[in-house]
Amino acid sequence: MAEYPQDVVQRFHGTPDQVDAGLVGEPPRTWESVVIEDTAQEDAYLPALERLGYRLVLREPWWHGHRMLLSPAEDVNLHVWPQGAPEPIRHRLFRDWLRAHPHDRERYAATKRRLARDNAHRPRDYSLAKNDVIDEIYARIFAA
């Protein structure tokens, strides 16, 4: 295997202040969350998303008012929760943990690949079957 200089091998991590200082101009609007008071008031946000081609595919009021829309190319799942819901925070914690913990990231990815193969025609079963590995990872997140 080739040897590389230390400045190639060592990955640089900027501080939050450095990342903020690197922004040129104003942040794009797409970097912000859209604040929705009540996801049940679909007429306040669905028409604009539908004009962009998004299609409502899930309505789960029991899960903090969650809605999920699918992009026209079916390559983006857009999740919508009301302001103050805990799930967006949990999702960001999960994302950040997976970015920083390769073992859990690979375990989660392998689980998803296996479940997608085994449950390709049963999305509900695929979604529910991920719960065990997700709960194990959340236990490590909250214990850290």
mmCIF file of N, CA, C and O in Angstrom, residues 14-83:
data_model
loop_
_atom_site.group_PDB
_atom_site.id
_atom_site.type_symbol
_atom_site.label_atom_id
_atom_site.label_comp_id
_atom_site.label_asym_id
_atom_site.label_seq_id
_atom_site.Cartn_x
_atom_site.Cartn_y
_atom_site.Cartn_z
ATOM 1 N N GLY A 14 -12.661 21.549 10.808
ATOM 2 C CA GLY A 14 -12.811 22.948 11.163
ATOM 3 C C GLY A 14 -13.689 23.108 12.386
ATOM 4 O O GLY A 14 -14.526 22.250 12.678
ATOM 5 N N THR A 15 -13.483 24.189 13.097
ATOM 6 C CA THR A 15 -14.338 24.495 14.239
ATOM 7 C C THR A 15 -15.636 25.116 13.714
ATOM 8 O O THR A 15 -15.681 25.589 12.566
ATOM 9 N N PRO A 16 -16.689 25.159 14.537
ATOM 10 C CA PRO A 16 -17.914 25.833 14.081
ATOM 11 C C PRO A 16 -17.655 27.277 13.663
ATOM 12 O O PRO A 16 -18.228 27.744 12.675
ATOM 13 N N ASP A 17 -16.777 27.973 14.388
ATOM 14 C CA ASP A 17 -16.463 29.357 14.016
ATOM 15 C C ASP A 17 -15.788 29.415 12.650
ATOM 16 O O ASP A 17 -16.058 30.314 11.847
ATOM 17 N N GLN A 18 -14.888 28.462 12.374
ATOM 18 C CA GLN A 18 -14.226 28.441 11.068
ATOM 19 C C GLN A 18 -15.225 28.161 9.948
ATOM 20 O O GLN A 18 -15.156 28.771 8.884
ATOM 21 N N VAL A 19 -16.141 27.233 10.190
ATOM 22 C CA VAL A 19 -17.158 26.925 9.180
ATOM 23 C C VAL A 19 -18.029 28.149 8.934
ATOM 24 O O VAL A 19 -18.299 28.516 7.789
ATOM 25 N N ASP A 20 -18.461 28.820 10.008
ATOM 26 C CA ASP A 20 -19.273 30.034 9.864
ATOM 27 C C ASP A 20 -18.514 31.116 9.104
ATOM 28 O O ASP A 20 -19.076 31.802 8.257
ATOM 29 N N ALA A 21 -17.221 31.266 9.402
ATOM 30 C CA ALA A 21 -16.408 32.296 8.753
ATOM 31 C C ALA A 21 -16.201 32.001 7.275
ATOM 32 O O ALA A 21 -15.938 32.905 6.484
ATOM 33 N N GLY A 22 -16.335 30.732 6.868
ATOM 34 C CA GLY A 22 -16.134 30.368 5.472
ATOM 35 C C GLY A 22 -17.307 30.683 4.571
ATOM 36 O O GLY A 22 -17.171 30.693 3.341
ATOM 37 N N LEU A 23 -18.467 30.955 5.144
ATOM 38 C CA LEU A 23 -19.661 31.239 4.357
ATOM 39 C C LEU A 23 -19.492 32.553 3.616
ATOM 40 O O LEU A 23 -19.127 33.571 4.203
ATOM 41 N N VAL A 24 -19.737 32.539 2.337
ATOM 42 C CA VAL A 24 -19.651 33.745 1.514
ATOM 43 C C VAL A 24 -21.060 34.271 1.309
ATOM 44 O O VAL A 24 -21.908 33.597 0.705
ATOM 45 N N GLY A 25 -21.334 35.437 1.850
ATOM 46 C CA GLY A 25 -22.661 36.024 1.713
ATOM 47 C C GLY A 25 -23.651 35.380 2.671
ATOM 48 O O GLY A 25 -23.289 34.794 3.692
ATOM 49 N N GLU A 26 -24.920 35.491 2.305
ATOM 50 C CA GLU A 26 -25.990 34.938 3.128
ATOM 51 C C GLU A 26 -26.161 33.449 2.844
ATOM 52 O O GLU A 26 -25.987 33.012 1.715
ATOM 53 N N PRO A 27 -26.535 32.666 3.883
ATOM 54 C CA PRO A 27 -26.786 31.247 3.628
ATOM 55 C C PRO A 27 -27.978 31.074 2.688
ATOM 56 O O PRO A 27 -28.921 31.870 2.732
ATOM 57 N N PRO A 28 -27.940 30.058 1.838
ATOM 58 C CA PRO A 28 -29.088 29.801 0.953
ATOM 59 C C PRO A 28 -30.342 29.508 1.773
ATOM 60 O O PRO A 28 -30.273 28.941 2.861
ATOM 61 N N ARG A 29 -31.487 29.898 1.228
ATOM 62 C CA ARG A 29 -32.753 29.640 1.923
ATOM 63 C C ARG A 29 -32.949 28.158 2.187
ATOM 64 O O ARG A 29 -33.567 27.772 3.159
ATOM 65 N N THR A 30 -32.404 27.315 1.307
ATOM 66 C CA THR A 30 -32.597 25.877 1.452
ATOM 67 C C THR A 30 -31.868 25.307 2.656
ATOM 68 O O THR A 30 -32.104 24.155 3.014
ATOM 69 N N TRP A 31 -30.973 26.067 3.274
ATOM 70 C CA TRP A 31 -30.269 25.597 4.470
ATOM 71 C C TRP A 31 -31.120 25.762 5.716
ATOM 72 O O TRP A 31 -30.784 25.254 6.764
ATOM 73 N N GLU A 32 -32.187 26.483 5.614
ATOM 74 C CA GLU A 32 -33.016 26.748 6.779
ATOM 75 C C GLU A 32 -34.170 25.755 6.841
ATOM 76 O O GLU A 32 -34.632 25.254 5.824
ATOM 77 N N SER A 33 -34.620 25.508 8.045
ATOM 78 C CA SER A 33 -35.850 24.739 8.202
ATOM 79 C C SER A 33 -37.018 25.678 8.000
ATOM 80 O O SER A 33 -36.943 26.861 8.325
ATOM 81 N N VAL A 34 -38.089 25.168 7.465
ATOM 82 C CA VAL A 34 -39.314 25.937 7.328
ATOM 83 C C VAL A 34 -40.112 25.699 8.607
ATOM 84 O O VAL A 34 -40.372 24.566 8.978
ATOM 85 N N VAL A 35 -40.501 26.747 9.290
ATOM 86 C CA VAL A 35 -41.250 26.631 10.532
ATOM 87 C C VAL A 35 -42.718 26.433 10.248
ATOM 88 O O VAL A 35 -43.371 27.240 9.644
ATOM 89 N N ILE A 36 -43.294 25.259 10.642
ATOM 90 C CA ILE A 36 -44.703 24.954 10.436
ATOM 91 C C ILE A 36 -45.325 24.789 11.817
ATOM 92 O O ILE A 36 -44.880 23.969 12.608
ATOM 93 N N GLU A 37 -46.313 25.583 12.108
ATOM 94 C CA GLU A 37 -46.972 25.543 13.413
ATOM 95 C C GLU A 37 -47.691 24.214 13.651
ATOM 96 O O GLU A 37 -47.555 23.604 14.680
ATOM 97 N N ASP A 38 -48.494 23.809 12.663
ATOM 98 C CA ASP A 38 -49.339 22.630 12.833
ATOM 99 C C ASP A 38 -49.411 21.892 11.501
ATOM 100 O O ASP A 38 -49.991 22.403 10.540
ATOM 101 N N THR A 39 -48.819 20.713 11.441
ATOM 102 C CA THR A 39 -48.801 19.966 10.184
ATOM 103 C C THR A 39 -50.202 19.549 9.731
ATOM 104 O O THR A 39 -50.404 19.247 8.554
ATOM 105 N N ALA A 40 -51.159 19.543 10.639
ATOM 106 C CA ALA A 40 -52.530 19.207 10.260
ATOM 107 C C ALA A 40 -53.144 20.285 9.360
ATOM 108 O O ALA A 40 -54.082 20.012 8.616
ATOM 109 N N GLN A 41 -52.590 21.493 9.412
ATOM 110 C CA GLN A 41 -53.063 22.585 8.559
ATOM 111 C C GLN A 41 -52.387 22.483 7.189
ATOM 112 O O GLN A 41 -51.635 23.356 6.774
ATOM 113 N N GLU A 42 -52.652 21.389 6.498
ATOM 114 C CA GLU A 42 -51.960 21.079 5.248
ATOM 115 C C GLU A 42 -52.157 22.138 4.165
ATOM 116 O O GLU A 42 -51.278 22.339 3.328
ATOM 117 N N ASP A 43 -53.290 22.830 4.186
ATOM 118 C CA ASP A 43 -53.518 23.851 3.162
ATOM 119 C C ASP A 43 -52.537 25.015 3.272
ATOM 120 O O ASP A 43 -52.370 25.781 2.326
ATOM 121 N N ALA A 44 -51.823 25.120 4.395
ATOM 122 C CA ALA A 44 -50.851 26.194 4.577
ATOM 123 C C ALA A 44 -49.501 25.895 3.921
ATOM 124 O O ALA A 44 -48.715 26.810 3.692
ATOM 125 N N TYR A 45 -49.212 24.623 3.622
ATOM 126 C CA TYR A 45 -47.899 24.300 3.051
ATOM 127 C C TYR A 45 -47.947 23.296 1.890
ATOM 128 O O TYR A 45 -47.076 23.309 1.031
ATOM 129 N N LEU A 46 -48.953 22.429 1.854
ATOM 130 C CA LEU A 46 -48.991 21.419 0.796
ATOM 131 C C LEU A 46 -49.124 21.990 -0.615
ATOM 132 O O LEU A 46 -48.426 21.522 -1.520
ATOM 133 N N PRO A 47 -49.979 22.978 -0.851
ATOM 134 C CA PRO A 47 -50.098 23.481 -2.230
ATOM 135 C C PRO A 47 -48.765 23.955 -2.814
ATOM 136 O O PRO A 47 -48.468 23.665 -3.975
ATOM 137 N N ALA A 48 -47.958 24.644 -2.018
ATOM 138 C CA ALA A 48 -46.660 25.121 -2.522
ATOM 139 C C ALA A 48 -45.735 23.952 -2.855
ATOM 140 O O ALA A 48 -45.037 23.972 -3.871
ATOM 141 N N LEU A 49 -45.738 22.923 -2.021
ATOM 142 C CA LEU A 49 -44.891 21.753 -2.278
ATOM 143 C C LEU A 49 -45.412 20.958 -3.470
ATOM 144 O O LEU A 49 -44.628 20.448 -4.283
ATOM 145 N N GLU A 50 -46.724 20.863 -3.597
ATOM 146 C CA GLU A 50 -47.304 20.150 -4.732
ATOM 147 C C GLU A 50 -46.990 20.866 -6.047
ATOM 148 O O GLU A 50 -46.758 20.204 -7.066
ATOM 149 N N ARG A 51 -46.951 22.212 -6.030
ATOM 150 C CA ARG A 51 -46.574 22.956 -7.245
ATOM 151 C C ARG A 51 -45.138 22.635 -7.658
ATOM 152 O O ARG A 51 -44.792 22.712 -8.835
ATOM 153 N N LEU A 52 -44.305 22.249 -6.698
ATOM 154 C CA LEU A 52 -42.928 21.846 -6.999
ATOM 155 C C LEU A 52 -42.846 20.374 -7.404
ATOM 156 O O LEU A 52 -41.768 19.873 -7.706
ATOM 157 N N GLY A 53 -43.986 19.703 -7.378
ATOM 158 C CA GLY A 53 -44.035 18.313 -7.810
ATOM 159 C C GLY A 53 -44.011 17.296 -6.683
ATOM 160 O O GLY A 53 -44.049 16.092 -6.932
ATOM 161 N N TYR A 54 -43.937 17.761 -5.431
ATOM 162 C CA TYR A 54 -43.944 16.820 -4.317
ATOM 163 C C TYR A 54 -45.328 16.219 -4.149
ATOM 164 O O TYR A 54 -46.332 16.855 -4.436
ATOM 165 N N ARG A 55 -45.347 14.969 -3.669
ATOM 166 C CA ARG A 55 -46.598 14.250 -3.473
ATOM 167 C C ARG A 55 -46.647 13.723 -2.044
ATOM 168 O O ARG A 55 -45.705 13.082 -1.571
ATOM 169 N N LEU A 56 -47.736 14.009 -1.332
ATOM 170 C CA LEU A 56 -47.917 13.516 0.026
ATOM 171 C C LEU A 56 -48.106 12.000 -0.015
ATOM 172 O O LEU A 56 -48.987 11.509 -0.717
ATOM 173 N N VAL A 57 -47.258 11.267 0.725
ATOM 174 C CA VAL A 57 -47.362 9.803 0.724
ATOM 175 C C VAL A 57 -47.622 9.227 2.115
ATOM 176 O O VAL A 57 -48.064 8.084 2.221
ATOM 177 N N LEU A 58 -47.347 9.979 3.164
ATOM 178 C CA LEU A 58 -47.617 9.505 4.524
ATOM 179 C C LEU A 58 -48.197 10.630 5.363
ATOM 180 O O LEU A 58 -47.714 11.765 5.318
ATOM 181 N N ARG A 59 -49.197 10.280 6.134
ATOM 182 C CA ARG A 59 -49.787 11.207 7.104
ATOM 183 C C ARG A 59 -49.853 10.417 8.411
ATOM 184 O O ARG A 59 -50.626 9.480 8.537
ATOM 185 N N GLU A 60 -49.002 10.805 9.388
ATOM 186 C CA GLU A 60 -48.911 10.078 10.652
ATOM 187 C C GLU A 60 -49.102 11.031 11.835
ATOM 188 O O GLU A 60 -48.148 11.408 12.501
ATOM 189 N N PRO A 61 -50.338 11.402 12.119
ATOM 190 C CA PRO A 61 -50.584 12.342 13.209
ATOM 191 C C PRO A 61 -50.136 11.802 14.567
ATOM 192 O O PRO A 61 -49.769 12.571 15.458
ATOM 193 N N TRP A 62 -50.115 10.485 14.743
ATOM 194 C CA TRP A 62 -49.699 9.853 16.003
ATOM 195 C C TRP A 62 -48.200 10.014 16.243
ATOM 196 O O TRP A 62 -47.741 9.837 17.367
ATOM 197 N N TRP A 63 -47.418 10.346 15.194
ATOM 198 C CA TRP A 63 -45.962 10.500 15.341
ATOM 199 C C TRP A 63 -45.612 11.976 15.259
ATOM 200 O O TRP A 63 -45.016 12.443 14.334
ATOM 201 N N HIS A 64 -46.049 12.726 16.257
ATOM 202 C CA HIS A 64 -45.774 14.160 16.362
ATOM 203 C C HIS A 64 -46.259 14.923 15.134
ATOM 204 O O HIS A 64 -45.653 15.927 14.751
ATOM 205 N N GLY A 65 -47.325 14.446 14.486
ATOM 206 C CA GLY A 65 -47.876 15.148 13.332
ATOM 207 C C GLY A 65 -47.096 14.950 12.049
ATOM 208 O O GLY A 65 -47.261 15.715 11.098
ATOM 209 N N HIS A 66 -46.273 13.940 11.979
ATOM 210 C CA HIS A 66 -45.398 13.702 10.826
ATOM 211 C C HIS A 66 -46.155 13.575 9.512
ATOM 212 O O HIS A 66 -47.217 12.973 9.439
ATOM 213 N N ARG A 67 -45.573 14.198 8.485
ATOM 214 C CA ARG A 67 -46.007 14.015 7.106
ATOM 215 C C ARG A 67 -44.746 13.697 6.302
ATOM 216 O O ARG A 67 -43.655 14.173 6.625
ATOM 217 N N MET A 68 -44.890 12.906 5.249
ATOM 218 C CA MET A 68 -43.772 12.658 4.347
ATOM 219 C C MET A 68 -44.245 12.838 2.919
ATOM 220 O O MET A 68 -45.307 12.336 2.540
ATOM 221 N N LEU A 69 -43.438 13.573 2.180
ATOM 222 C CA LEU A 69 -43.720 13.804 0.774
ATOM 223 C C LEU A 69 -42.581 13.226 -0.053
ATOM 224 O O LEU A 69 -41.457 13.094 0.433
ATOM 225 N N LEU A 70 -42.880 12.914 -1.303
ATOM 226 C CA LEU A 70 -41.915 12.331 -2.214
ATOM 227 C C LEU A 70 -41.722 13.289 -3.386
ATOM 228 O O LEU A 70 -42.699 13.833 -3.913
ATOM 229 N N SER A 71 -40.462 13.474 -3.781
ATOM 230 C CA SER A 71 -40.157 14.379 -4.890
ATOM 231 C C SER A 71 -40.639 13.781 -6.217
ATOM 232 O O SER A 71 -40.904 12.580 -6.306
ATOM 233 N N PRO A 72 -40.718 14.602 -7.256
ATOM 234 C CA PRO A 72 -41.178 14.101 -8.545
ATOM 235 C C PRO A 72 -40.328 12.938 -9.071
ATOM 236 O O PRO A 72 -40.864 11.992 -9.652
ATOM 237 N N ALA A 73 -39.016 12.970 -8.843
ATOM 238 C CA ALA A 73 -38.133 11.897 -9.310
ATOM 239 C C ALA A 73 -38.099 10.727 -8.329
ATOM 240 O O ALA A 73 -37.405 9.741 -8.572
ATOM 241 N N GLU A 74 -38.830 10.865 -7.238
ATOM 242 C CA GLU A 74 -38.876 9.847 -6.182
ATOM 243 C C GLU A 74 -37.499 9.551 -5.612
ATOM 244 O O GLU A 74 -37.198 8.422 -5.212
ATOM 245 N N ASP A 75 -36.650 10.591 -5.547
ATOM 246 C CA ASP A 75 -35.313 10.432 -4.991
ATOM 247 C C ASP A 75 -35.102 11.252 -3.725
ATOM 248 O O ASP A 75 -34.014 11.254 -3.158
ATOM 249 N N VAL A 76 -36.147 11.941 -3.270
ATOM 250 C CA VAL A 76 -36.077 12.740 -2.044
ATOM 251 C C VAL A 76 -37.312 12.440 -1.201
ATOM 252 O O VAL A 76 -38.441 12.538 -1.696
ATOM 253 N N ASN A 77 -37.091 12.065 0.044
ATOM 254 C CA ASN A 77 -38.176 11.945 1.022
ATOM 255 C C ASN A 77 -38.141 13.213 1.865
ATOM 256 O O ASN A 77 -37.166 13.462 2.566
ATOM 257 N N LEU A 78 -39.183 14.008 1.793
ATOM 258 C CA LEU A 78 -39.272 15.249 2.554
ATOM 259 C C LEU A 78 -40.152 15.002 3.775
ATOM 260 O O LEU A 78 -41.348 14.735 3.644
ATOM 261 N N HIS A 79 -39.549 15.067 4.959
ATOM 262 C CA HIS A 79 -40.272 14.833 6.206
ATOM 263 C C HIS A 79 -40.691 16.174 6.794
ATOM 264 O O HIS A 79 -39.902 17.110 6.829
ATOM 265 N N VAL A 80 -41.919 16.237 7.268
ATOM 266 C CA VAL A 80 -42.462 17.469 7.829
ATOM 267 C C VAL A 80 -42.991 17.177 9.226
ATOM 268 O O VAL A 80 -43.781 16.249 9.422
ATOM 269 N N TRP A 81 -42.501 17.959 10.191
ATOM 270 C CA TRP A 81 -43.007 17.917 11.567
ATOM 271 C C TRP A 81 -43.349 19.325 11.995
ATOM 272 O O TRP A 81 -42.785 20.296 11.477
ATOM 273 N N PRO A 82 -44.244 19.457 12.952
ATOM 274 C CA PRO A 82 -44.556 20.805 13.439
ATOM 275 C C PRO A 82 -43.395 21.364 14.258
ATOM 276 O O PRO A 82 -42.554 20.618 14.768
ATOM 277 N N GLN A 83 -43.394 22.667 14.357
ATOM 278 C CA GLN A 83 -42.386 23.354 15.159
ATOM 279 C C GLN A 83 -42.380 22.786 16.577
ATOM 280 O O GLN A 83 -43.431 22.555 17.162
#
